[in-house]
mmCIF file with all atom_site columns, C-alpha atoms in Angstrom:
data_model
loop_
_atom_site.group_PDB
_atom_site.id
_atom_site.type_symbol
_atom_site.label_atom_id
_atom_site.label_alt_id
_atom_site.label_comp_id
_atom_site.label_asym_id
_atom_site.label_entity_id
_atom_site.label_seq_id
_atom_site.pdbx_PDB_ins_code
_atom_site.Cartn_x
_atom_site.Cartn_y
_atom_site.Cartn_z
_atom_site.occupancy
_atom_site.B_iso_or_equiv
_atom_site.pdbx_formal_charge
_atom_site.auth_seq_id
_atom_site.auth_comp_id
_atom_site.auth_asym_id
_atom_site.auth_atom_id
_atom_site.pdbx_PDB_model_num
ATOM 1   C CA . MET A 1 1   ? -23.460 -5.992  -24.205 1.00 51.00 ? 1   MET A CA 1
ATOM 2   C CA . THR A 1 2   ? -21.483 -3.701  -21.870 1.00 49.00 ? 2   THR A CA 1
ATOM 3   C CA . ASN A 1 3   ? -21.041 0.010   -22.491 1.00 51.00 ? 3   ASN A CA 1
ATOM 4   C CA . THR A 1 4   ? -17.414 1.216   -22.401 1.00 51.00 ? 4   THR A CA 1
ATOM 5   C CA . GLN A 1 5   ? -16.590 4.834   -21.702 1.00 54.00 ? 5   GLN A CA 1
ATOM 6   C CA . PRO A 1 6   ? -14.526 6.525   -24.450 1.00 58.00 ? 6   PRO A CA 1
ATOM 7   C CA . THR A 1 7   ? -10.957 7.485   -23.556 1.00 60.00 ? 7   THR A CA 1
ATOM 8   C CA . PRO A 1 8   ? -10.831 11.247  -22.916 1.00 72.00 ? 8   PRO A CA 1
ATOM 9   C CA . ALA A 1 9   ? -8.741  13.330  -25.301 1.00 83.00 ? 9   ALA A CA 1
ATOM 10  C CA . LEU A 1 10  ? -5.668  14.609  -23.433 1.00 85.00 ? 10  LEU A CA 1
ATOM 11  C CA . THR A 1 11  ? -3.580  17.680  -24.140 1.00 89.00 ? 11  THR A CA 1
ATOM 12  C CA . GLY A 1 12  ? 0.151   17.453  -24.652 1.00 87.00 ? 12  GLY A CA 1
ATOM 13  C CA . ALA A 1 13  ? 0.840   18.632  -21.093 1.00 86.00 ? 13  ALA A CA 1
ATOM 14  C CA . GLN A 1 14  ? -1.614  16.103  -19.660 1.00 85.00 ? 14  GLN A CA 1
ATOM 15  C CA . GLN A 1 15  ? 0.010   13.278  -21.623 1.00 87.00 ? 15  GLN A CA 1
ATOM 16  C CA . LYS A 1 16  ? 3.478   14.283  -20.353 1.00 87.00 ? 16  LYS A CA 1
ATOM 17  C CA . ALA A 1 17  ? 2.215   14.506  -16.773 1.00 82.00 ? 17  ALA A CA 1
ATOM 18  C CA . LEU A 1 18  ? 0.544   11.089  -17.063 1.00 86.00 ? 18  LEU A CA 1
ATOM 19  C CA . ALA A 1 19  ? 3.761   9.552   -18.425 1.00 87.00 ? 19  ALA A CA 1
ATOM 20  C CA . ALA A 1 20  ? 5.744   11.123  -15.564 1.00 82.00 ? 20  ALA A CA 1
ATOM 21  C CA . LEU A 1 21  ? 3.344   9.641   -12.981 1.00 82.00 ? 21  LEU A CA 1
ATOM 22  C CA . SER A 1 22  ? 3.678   6.151   -14.491 1.00 82.00 ? 22  SER A CA 1
ATOM 23  C CA . GLU A 1 23  ? 7.429   6.213   -13.676 1.00 84.00 ? 23  GLU A CA 1
ATOM 24  C CA . ASN A 1 24  ? 7.355   8.345   -10.497 1.00 81.00 ? 24  ASN A CA 1
ATOM 25  C CA . ARG A 1 25  ? 4.676   7.080   -8.126  1.00 83.00 ? 25  ARG A CA 1
ATOM 26  C CA . GLY A 1 26  ? 4.072   9.417   -5.202  1.00 80.00 ? 26  GLY A CA 1
ATOM 27  C CA . ALA A 1 27  ? 5.657   12.446  -6.912  1.00 86.00 ? 27  ALA A CA 1
ATOM 28  C CA . THR A 1 28  ? 4.662   16.034  -6.116  1.00 88.00 ? 28  THR A CA 1
ATOM 29  C CA . ALA A 1 29  ? 3.363   18.442  -8.747  1.00 84.00 ? 29  ALA A CA 1
ATOM 30  C CA . LYS A 1 30  ? 6.778   20.142  -8.756  1.00 87.00 ? 30  LYS A CA 1
ATOM 31  C CA . GLU A 1 31  ? 8.562   16.840  -9.375  1.00 87.00 ? 31  GLU A CA 1
ATOM 32  C CA . VAL A 1 32  ? 6.117   15.966  -12.174 1.00 86.00 ? 32  VAL A CA 1
ATOM 33  C CA . ALA A 1 33  ? 6.811   19.355  -13.765 1.00 86.00 ? 33  ALA A CA 1
ATOM 34  C CA . GLU A 1 34  ? 10.598  18.784  -13.619 1.00 87.00 ? 34  GLU A CA 1
ATOM 35  C CA . TYR A 1 35  ? 10.359  15.236  -14.994 1.00 84.00 ? 35  TYR A CA 1
ATOM 36  C CA . ALA A 1 36  ? 7.876   16.135  -17.779 1.00 81.00 ? 36  ALA A CA 1
ATOM 37  C CA . GLY A 1 37  ? 9.654   19.382  -18.704 1.00 84.00 ? 37  GLY A CA 1
ATOM 38  C CA . ILE A 1 38  ? 6.587   21.614  -18.213 1.00 88.00 ? 38  ILE A CA 1
ATOM 39  C CA . GLY A 1 39  ? 5.812   24.596  -15.988 1.00 89.00 ? 39  GLY A CA 1
ATOM 40  C CA . GLY A 1 40  ? 4.708   24.191  -12.382 1.00 84.00 ? 40  GLY A CA 1
ATOM 41  C CA . SER A 1 41  ? 1.268   25.779  -12.863 1.00 89.00 ? 41  SER A CA 1
ATOM 42  C CA . THR A 1 42  ? 0.778   23.790  -16.075 1.00 90.00 ? 42  THR A CA 1
ATOM 43  C CA . ALA A 1 43  ? 1.607   20.556  -14.220 1.00 83.00 ? 43  ALA A CA 1
ATOM 44  C CA . GLY A 1 44  ? -0.869  21.418  -11.451 1.00 85.00 ? 44  GLY A CA 1
ATOM 45  C CA . LYS A 1 45  ? -3.695  22.037  -13.943 1.00 90.00 ? 45  LYS A CA 1
ATOM 46  C CA . ALA A 1 46  ? -2.820  18.888  -15.915 1.00 85.00 ? 46  ALA A CA 1
ATOM 47  C CA . LEU A 1 47  ? -2.843  16.714  -12.774 1.00 84.00 ? 47  LEU A CA 1
ATOM 48  C CA . THR A 1 48  ? -6.206  18.141  -11.683 1.00 90.00 ? 48  THR A CA 1
ATOM 49  C CA . ALA A 1 49  ? -7.639  17.375  -15.138 1.00 88.00 ? 49  ALA A CA 1
ATOM 50  C CA . LEU A 1 50  ? -6.242  13.816  -15.034 1.00 85.00 ? 50  LEU A CA 1
ATOM 51  C CA . GLU A 1 51  ? -7.829  13.342  -11.622 1.00 86.00 ? 51  GLU A CA 1
ATOM 52  C CA . GLY A 1 52  ? -11.187 14.461  -13.084 1.00 88.00 ? 52  GLY A CA 1
ATOM 53  C CA . HIS A 1 53  ? -10.802 11.892  -15.896 1.00 84.00 ? 53  HIS A CA 1
ATOM 54  C CA . GLY A 1 54  ? -10.072 9.123   -13.357 1.00 85.00 ? 54  GLY A CA 1
ATOM 55  C CA . LEU A 1 55  ? -6.528  8.660   -14.704 1.00 86.00 ? 55  LEU A CA 1
ATOM 56  C CA . ALA A 1 56  ? -4.720  9.899   -11.565 1.00 84.00 ? 56  ALA A CA 1
ATOM 57  C CA . HIS A 1 57  ? -5.373  10.441  -7.869  1.00 86.00 ? 57  HIS A CA 1
ATOM 58  C CA . ARG A 1 58  ? -3.668  12.342  -5.088  1.00 89.00 ? 58  ARG A CA 1
ATOM 59  C CA . GLU A 1 59  ? -2.704  11.652  -1.509  1.00 84.00 ? 59  GLU A CA 1
ATOM 60  C CA . LEU A 1 60  ? -3.212  14.795  0.548   1.00 85.00 ? 60  LEU A CA 1
ATOM 61  C CA . GLY A 1 61  ? -0.116  16.110  2.298   1.00 76.00 ? 61  GLY A CA 1
ATOM 62  C CA . GLU A 1 62  ? 0.185   16.034  6.076   1.00 79.00 ? 62  GLU A CA 1
ATOM 63  C CA . ARG A 1 63  ? 0.342   19.129  8.250   1.00 77.00 ? 63  ARG A CA 1
ATOM 64  C CA . ASP A 1 64  ? 3.616   19.597  10.118  1.00 74.00 ? 64  ASP A CA 1
ATOM 65  C CA . GLY A 1 65  ? 2.802   22.386  12.545  1.00 75.00 ? 65  GLY A CA 1
ATOM 66  C CA . ALA A 1 66  ? 2.080   25.547  10.553  1.00 77.00 ? 66  ALA A CA 1
ATOM 67  C CA . ARG A 1 67  ? 3.544   23.981  7.397   1.00 82.00 ? 67  ARG A CA 1
ATOM 68  C CA . LYS A 1 68  ? 1.682   21.586  5.108   1.00 80.00 ? 68  LYS A CA 1
ATOM 69  C CA . THR A 1 69  ? 3.575   19.073  2.988   1.00 83.00 ? 69  THR A CA 1
ATOM 70  C CA . ALA A 1 70  ? 2.853   18.835  -0.734  1.00 83.00 ? 70  ALA A CA 1
ATOM 71  C CA . ASP A 1 71  ? 0.250   16.415  -2.111  1.00 85.00 ? 71  ASP A CA 1
ATOM 72  C CA . ARG A 1 72  ? 1.547   13.161  -3.607  1.00 88.00 ? 72  ARG A CA 1
ATOM 73  C CA . TRP A 1 73  ? 0.194   12.045  -6.997  1.00 85.00 ? 73  TRP A CA 1
ATOM 74  C CA . TYR A 1 74  ? -0.275  8.505   -8.290  1.00 90.00 ? 74  TYR A CA 1
ATOM 75  C CA . HIS A 1 75  ? -1.111  6.979   -11.673 1.00 78.00 ? 75  HIS A CA 1
ATOM 76  C CA . GLY A 1 76  ? -4.626  5.521   -12.023 1.00 81.00 ? 76  GLY A CA 1
ATOM 77  C CA . PRO A 1 77  ? -7.881  6.012   -10.104 1.00 81.00 ? 77  PRO A CA 1
ATOM 78  C CA . ALA A 1 78  ? -8.036  5.867   -6.324  1.00 74.00 ? 78  ALA A CA 1
ATOM 79  C CA . ALA A 1 79  ? -9.006  2.498   -4.838  1.00 71.00 ? 79  ALA A CA 1
ATOM 80  C CA . THR A 1 80  ? -12.602 2.413   -3.609  1.00 62.00 ? 80  THR A CA 1
ATOM 81  C CA . SER A 1 81  ? -13.544 0.549   -0.463  1.00 47.00 ? 81  SER A CA 1
ATOM 82  C CA . VAL A 1 82  ? -16.178 -2.149  -0.838  1.00 45.00 ? 82  VAL A CA 1
ATOM 83  C CA . GLU A 1 83  ? -19.012 -1.812  1.611   1.00 48.00 ? 83  GLU A CA 1
ATOM 84  C CA . ALA A 1 84  ? -19.662 -4.915  3.648   1.00 43.00 ? 84  ALA A CA 1
ATOM 85  C CA . GLU A 1 85  ? -22.964 -6.571  2.958   1.00 49.00 ? 85  GLU A CA 1
ATOM 86  C CA . PRO A 1 86  ? -25.327 -6.559  5.954   1.00 49.00 ? 86  PRO A CA 1
ATOM 87  C CA . GLU A 1 87  ? -25.578 -9.858  7.684   1.00 49.00 ? 87  GLU A CA 1
ATOM 88  C CA . VAL A 1 88  ? -28.938 -11.572 7.388   1.00 49.00 ? 88  VAL A CA 1
ATOM 89  C CA . GLU A 1 89  ? -30.184 -12.923 10.664  1.00 53.00 ? 89  GLU A CA 1
ATOM 90  C CA . ASP A 1 90  ? -31.240 -16.535 10.603  1.00 53.00 ? 90  ASP A CA 1
ATOM 91  C CA . ALA A 1 91  ? -34.952 -17.051 11.104  1.00 50.00 ? 91  ALA A CA 1
ATOM 92  C CA . PRO A 1 92  ? -35.723 -18.721 14.435  1.00 52.00 ? 92  PRO A CA 1
ATOM 93  C CA . ALA A 1 93  ? -36.287 -22.421 14.014  1.00 51.00 ? 93  ALA A CA 1
ATOM 94  C CA . GLN A 1 94  ? -39.805 -23.563 14.732  1.00 55.00 ? 94  GLN A CA 1
ATOM 95  C CA . ASP A 1 95  ? -40.221 -26.027 17.526  1.00 54.00 ? 95  ASP A CA 1
ATOM 96  C CA . ALA A 1 96  ? -40.850 -29.474 16.090  1.00 48.00 ? 96  ALA A CA 1
ATOM 97  C CA . PRO A 1 97  ? -43.661 -31.399 17.703  1.00 53.00 ? 97  PRO A CA 1
ATOM 98  C CA . ALA A 1 98  ? -42.389 -33.729 20.357  1.00 52.00 ? 98  ALA A CA 1
ATOM 99  C CA . GLU A 1 99  ? -42.542 -37.370 19.370  1.00 56.00 ? 99  GLU A CA 1
ATOM 100 C CA . GLU A 1 100 ? -44.314 -39.709 21.681  1.00 57.00 ? 100 GLU A CA 1
ATOM 101 C CA . ALA A 1 101 ? -41.975 -42.065 23.435  1.00 53.00 ? 101 ALA A CA 1
ATOM 102 C CA . PRO A 1 102 ? -42.573 -45.694 22.487  1.00 54.00 ? 102 PRO A CA 1
ATOM 103 C CA . ALA A 1 103 ? -44.052 -47.850 25.157  1.00 52.00 ? 103 ALA A CA 1
ATOM 104 C CA . GLU A 1 104 ? -41.518 -49.931 27.032  1.00 57.00 ? 104 GLU A CA 1
ATOM 105 C CA . ALA A 1 105 ? -41.655 -53.602 26.289  1.00 52.00 ? 105 ALA A CA 1
ATOM 106 C CA . GLU A 1 106 ? -42.294 -55.824 29.245  1.00 55.00 ? 106 GLU A CA 1
ATOM 107 C CA . THR A 1 107 ? -39.344 -57.976 30.147  1.00 52.00 ? 107 THR A CA 1
ATOM 108 C CA . PRO A 1 108 ? -39.682 -61.304 31.831  1.00 52.00 ? 108 PRO A CA 1
ATOM 109 C CA . THR A 1 109 ? -38.721 -61.312 35.500  1.00 53.00 ? 109 THR A CA 1
ATOM 110 C CA . ASP A 1 110 ? -36.383 -64.265 35.065  1.00 58.00 ? 110 ASP A CA 1
ATOM 111 C CA . ALA A 1 111 ? -34.307 -62.603 32.229  1.00 53.00 ? 111 ALA A CA 1
ATOM 112 C CA . PRO A 1 112 ? -30.553 -62.216 33.017  1.00 56.00 ? 112 PRO A CA 1
ATOM 113 C CA . ALA A 1 113 ? -29.333 -58.652 33.786  1.00 58.00 ? 113 ALA A CA 1
ATOM 114 C CA . PRO A 1 114 ? -27.369 -57.038 30.943  1.00 56.00 ? 114 PRO A CA 1
ATOM 115 C CA . ALA A 1 115 ? -23.586 -56.887 31.317  1.00 59.00 ? 115 ALA A CA 1
ATOM 116 C CA . GLU A 1 116 ? -22.210 -53.556 32.485  1.00 60.00 ? 116 GLU A CA 1
ATOM 117 C CA . THR A 1 117 ? -20.248 -51.636 29.852  1.00 61.00 ? 117 THR A CA 1
ATOM 118 C CA . ALA A 1 118 ? -17.018 -49.852 30.747  1.00 59.00 ? 118 ALA A CA 1
ATOM 119 C CA . PRO A 1 119 ? -17.309 -46.029 30.820  1.00 61.00 ? 119 PRO A CA 1
ATOM 120 C CA . GLU A 1 120 ? -15.695 -44.237 27.902  1.00 64.00 ? 120 GLU A CA 1
ATOM 121 C CA . PRO A 1 121 ? -12.455 -42.422 28.830  1.00 59.00 ? 121 PRO A CA 1
ATOM 122 C CA . GLU A 1 122 ? -12.762 -38.654 29.048  1.00 63.00 ? 122 GLU A CA 1
ATOM 123 C CA . GLU A 1 123 ? -10.842 -36.663 26.442  1.00 61.00 ? 123 GLU A CA 1
ATOM 124 C CA . ALA A 1 124 ? -7.959  -34.653 27.805  1.00 59.00 ? 124 ALA A CA 1
ATOM 125 C CA . PRO A 1 125 ? -8.510  -30.891 27.464  1.00 58.00 ? 125 PRO A CA 1
ATOM 126 C CA . THR A 1 126 ? -6.463  -29.347 24.688  1.00 64.00 ? 126 THR A CA 1
ATOM 127 C CA . ALA A 1 127 ? -4.359  -26.257 25.367  1.00 60.00 ? 127 ALA A CA 1
ATOM 128 C CA . PRO A 1 128 ? -5.756  -23.068 23.782  1.00 58.00 ? 128 PRO A CA 1
ATOM 129 C CA . LYS A 1 129 ? -3.871  -21.875 20.711  1.00 64.00 ? 129 LYS A CA 1
ATOM 130 C CA . ALA A 1 130 ? -1.835  -18.734 21.128  1.00 56.00 ? 130 ALA A CA 1
ATOM 131 C CA . PRO A 1 131 ? -3.286  -15.791 19.154  1.00 56.00 ? 131 PRO A CA 1
ATOM 132 C CA . ALA A 1 132 ? -1.407  -14.901 15.976  1.00 57.00 ? 132 ALA A CA 1
ATOM 133 C CA . LYS A 1 133 ? 0.932   -11.976 16.372  1.00 58.00 ? 133 LYS A CA 1
ATOM 134 C CA . ALA A 1 134 ? -0.194  -8.827  14.643  1.00 49.00 ? 134 ALA A CA 1
ATOM 135 C CA . PRO A 1 135 ? 2.220   -7.530  11.959  1.00 45.00 ? 135 PRO A CA 1
ATOM 136 C CA . LYS A 1 136 ? 4.497   -4.761  13.138  1.00 49.00 ? 136 LYS A CA 1
ATOM 137 C CA . PRO A 1 137 ? 3.672   -1.356  11.683  1.00 46.00 ? 137 PRO A CA 1
ATOM 138 C CA . ALA A 1 138 ? 6.197   0.218   9.323   1.00 51.00 ? 138 ALA A CA 1
ATOM 139 C CA . THR A 1 139 ? 8.780   2.223   11.233  1.00 67.00 ? 139 THR A CA 1
ATOM 140 C CA . ARG A 1 140 ? 8.705   5.969   10.748  1.00 74.00 ? 140 ARG A CA 1
ATOM 141 C CA . LEU A 1 141 ? 12.103  7.419   9.920   1.00 72.00 ? 141 LEU A CA 1
ATOM 142 C CA . ALA A 1 142 ? 13.531  10.320  11.861  1.00 78.00 ? 142 ALA A CA 1
ATOM 143 C CA . ARG A 1 143 ? 14.138  13.644  10.162  1.00 81.00 ? 143 ARG A CA 1
ATOM 144 C CA . GLY A 1 144 ? 16.870  13.151  7.565   1.00 78.00 ? 144 GLY A CA 1
ATOM 145 C CA . GLY A 1 145 ? 16.799  9.366   7.990   1.00 85.00 ? 145 GLY A CA 1
ATOM 146 C CA . LEU A 1 146 ? 15.711  8.606   4.412   1.00 85.00 ? 146 LEU A CA 1
ATOM 147 C CA . ARG A 1 147 ? 18.413  10.910  3.008   1.00 86.00 ? 147 ARG A CA 1
ATOM 148 C CA . GLN A 1 148 ? 21.009  8.965   5.043   1.00 89.00 ? 148 GLN A CA 1
ATOM 149 C CA . MET A 1 149 ? 19.638  5.651   3.711   1.00 88.00 ? 149 MET A CA 1
ATOM 150 C CA . VAL A 1 150 ? 19.894  6.893   0.111   1.00 89.00 ? 150 VAL A CA 1
ATOM 151 C CA . TYR A 1 151 ? 23.433  8.207   0.669   1.00 89.00 ? 151 TYR A CA 1
ATOM 152 C CA . GLU A 1 152 ? 24.594  4.920   2.213   1.00 91.00 ? 152 GLU A CA 1
ATOM 153 C CA . HIS A 1 153 ? 23.184  2.993   -0.770  1.00 91.00 ? 153 HIS A CA 1
ATOM 154 C CA . LEU A 1 154 ? 24.981  5.290   -3.223  1.00 86.00 ? 154 LEU A CA 1
ATOM 155 C CA . ALA A 1 155 ? 28.196  4.955   -1.202  1.00 89.00 ? 155 ALA A CA 1
ATOM 156 C CA . ALA A 1 156 ? 27.904  1.154   -1.302  1.00 90.00 ? 156 ALA A CA 1
ATOM 157 C CA . HIS A 1 157 ? 27.636  1.304   -5.129  1.00 88.00 ? 157 HIS A CA 1
ATOM 158 C CA . PRO A 1 158 ? 29.847  4.289   -6.077  1.00 84.00 ? 158 PRO A CA 1
ATOM 159 C CA . THR A 1 159 ? 30.183  3.313   -9.752  1.00 86.00 ? 159 THR A CA 1
ATOM 160 C CA . GLU A 1 160 ? 26.458  2.820   -10.418 1.00 90.00 ? 160 GLU A CA 1
ATOM 161 C CA . ALA A 1 161 ? 23.753  5.388   -11.223 1.00 87.00 ? 161 ALA A CA 1
ATOM 162 C CA . PHE A 1 162 ? 20.208  5.017   -9.878  1.00 91.00 ? 162 PHE A CA 1
ATOM 163 C CA . THR A 1 163 ? 16.762  6.498   -10.593 1.00 91.00 ? 163 THR A CA 1
ATOM 164 C CA . ALA A 1 164 ? 14.348  7.451   -7.823  1.00 86.00 ? 164 ALA A CA 1
ATOM 165 C CA . PRO A 1 165 ? 11.875  4.638   -8.711  1.00 88.00 ? 165 PRO A CA 1
ATOM 166 C CA . ALA A 1 166 ? 14.664  2.020   -8.650  1.00 87.00 ? 166 ALA A CA 1
ATOM 167 C CA . LEU A 1 167 ? 15.906  3.199   -5.241  1.00 86.00 ? 167 LEU A CA 1
ATOM 168 C CA . SER A 1 168 ? 12.341  3.326   -3.880  1.00 87.00 ? 168 SER A CA 1
ATOM 169 C CA . LYS A 1 169 ? 11.870  -0.381  -4.667  1.00 87.00 ? 169 LYS A CA 1
ATOM 170 C CA . THR A 1 170 ? 15.218  -1.277  -3.061  1.00 91.00 ? 170 THR A CA 1
ATOM 171 C CA . LEU A 1 171 ? 14.655  0.802   0.100   1.00 85.00 ? 171 LEU A CA 1
ATOM 172 C CA . GLY A 1 172 ? 10.900  0.195   0.373   1.00 85.00 ? 172 GLY A CA 1
ATOM 173 C CA . ARG A 1 173 ? 10.037  3.922   0.376   1.00 85.00 ? 173 ARG A CA 1
ATOM 174 C CA . SER A 1 174 ? 7.924   6.115   -1.913  1.00 85.00 ? 174 SER A CA 1
ATOM 175 C CA . ALA A 1 175 ? 9.527   7.321   -5.143  1.00 84.00 ? 175 ALA A CA 1
ATOM 176 C CA . GLY A 1 176 ? 8.597   10.928  -4.396  1.00 87.00 ? 176 GLY A CA 1
ATOM 177 C CA . ALA A 1 177 ? 10.322  10.916  -0.999  1.00 86.00 ? 177 ALA A CA 1
ATOM 178 C CA . VAL A 1 178 ? 13.419  9.247   -2.481  1.00 86.00 ? 178 VAL A CA 1
ATOM 179 C CA . ALA A 1 179 ? 13.495  11.833  -5.294  1.00 87.00 ? 179 ALA A CA 1
ATOM 180 C CA . ASN A 1 180 ? 13.438  14.640  -2.694  1.00 89.00 ? 180 ASN A CA 1
ATOM 181 C CA . ALA A 1 181 ? 16.335  12.994  -0.825  1.00 89.00 ? 181 ALA A CA 1
ATOM 182 C CA . LEU A 1 182 ? 18.381  12.724  -4.045  1.00 88.00 ? 182 LEU A CA 1
ATOM 183 C CA . VAL A 1 183 ? 17.817  16.411  -4.832  1.00 91.00 ? 183 VAL A CA 1
ATOM 184 C CA . LYS A 1 184 ? 18.981  17.383  -1.330  1.00 89.00 ? 184 LYS A CA 1
ATOM 185 C CA . LEU A 1 185 ? 22.083  15.170  -1.636  1.00 88.00 ? 185 LEU A CA 1
ATOM 186 C CA . ARG A 1 186 ? 22.872  16.850  -4.950  1.00 86.00 ? 186 ARG A CA 1
ATOM 187 C CA . ASP A 1 187 ? 22.433  20.296  -3.370  1.00 89.00 ? 187 ASP A CA 1
ATOM 188 C CA . HIS A 1 188 ? 24.860  19.316  -0.592  1.00 87.00 ? 188 HIS A CA 1
ATOM 189 C CA . GLY A 1 189 ? 27.425  18.021  -3.091  1.00 86.00 ? 189 GLY A CA 1
ATOM 190 C CA . GLN A 1 190 ? 27.026  14.397  -1.984  1.00 86.00 ? 190 GLN A CA 1
ATOM 191 C CA . ALA A 1 191 ? 25.438  13.133  -5.222  1.00 88.00 ? 191 ALA A CA 1
ATOM 192 C CA . ASP A 1 192 ? 25.706  14.050  -8.908  1.00 89.00 ? 192 ASP A CA 1
ATOM 193 C CA . LEU A 1 193 ? 22.944  14.144  -11.515 1.00 87.00 ? 193 LEU A CA 1
ATOM 194 C CA . VAL A 1 194 ? 24.488  12.060  -14.296 1.00 83.00 ? 194 VAL A CA 1
ATOM 195 C CA . GLY A 1 195 ? 21.512  11.542  -16.645 1.00 86.00 ? 195 GLY A CA 1
ATOM 196 C CA . GLU A 1 196 ? 18.218  13.005  -17.767 1.00 81.00 ? 196 GLU A CA 1
ATOM 197 C CA . SER A 1 197 ? 14.954  11.330  -18.858 1.00 78.00 ? 197 SER A CA 1
ATOM 198 C CA . PRO A 1 198 ? 14.996  9.438   -16.628 1.00 83.00 ? 198 PRO A CA 1
ATOM 199 C CA . ARG A 1 199 ? 16.973  11.383  -14.006 1.00 85.00 ? 199 ARG A CA 1
ATOM 200 C CA . ARG A 1 200 ? 19.834  9.238   -12.669 1.00 88.00 ? 200 ARG A CA 1
ATOM 201 C CA . TYR A 1 201 ? 22.059  9.986   -9.685  1.00 92.00 ? 201 TYR A CA 1
ATOM 202 C CA . GLN A 1 202 ? 25.480  8.717   -8.634  1.00 87.00 ? 202 GLN A CA 1
ATOM 203 C CA . LEU A 1 203 ? 27.706  9.211   -5.600  1.00 87.00 ? 203 LEU A CA 1
ATOM 204 C CA . ALA A 1 204 ? 29.590  12.490  -5.953  1.00 86.00 ? 204 ALA A CA 1
ATOM 205 C CA . ASP A 1 205 ? 33.362  12.415  -6.400  1.00 79.00 ? 205 ASP A CA 1
ATOM 206 C CA . GLN A 1 206 ? 34.743  13.031  -2.924  1.00 68.00 ? 206 GLN A CA 1
ATOM 207 C CA . ALA A 1 207 ? 38.260  13.853  -4.170  1.00 59.00 ? 207 ALA A CA 1
#
């Protein structure tokens, strides 16, 4: 019989933060606060508590010179690496006792010589297989490149509204980074926020 750990009791803020993470993978604490409708400090404490319960994990932000980017949060526990099992060396094989060669039978002197057999043809050497090509690493976008990708997608579908998670799947980028690009496009008047819960954006009217 296996022992199961009881589900920890969560506060209202922690439940809202957990629900926000389930729909916004890779979001910052600020983005979680905006999506869940709670304060920034409350969101930070709730995310830390969820991490302690094993219900969320963070990806530490990178340092860009003197500035450090915000941590990215994800739903569920962090993946643990499995340690490789040590290889067991094979025990050296013991030398088997040499068998005595059987005595050669005497052949009569008048016996006919055996017919010579044709030598077996040598196998042609096979060409070595070319090593498999390593997969190309994901390209890193230049500054402002993701925002341009999001804008071009909105411009290609001017009558449709998109959420950050939906665009992240289409563009193959993190939902948090796409959400930041949408906010910047809205601030520059290039996109409009047309819906809440979930937040949906559409190409701004250029008239």
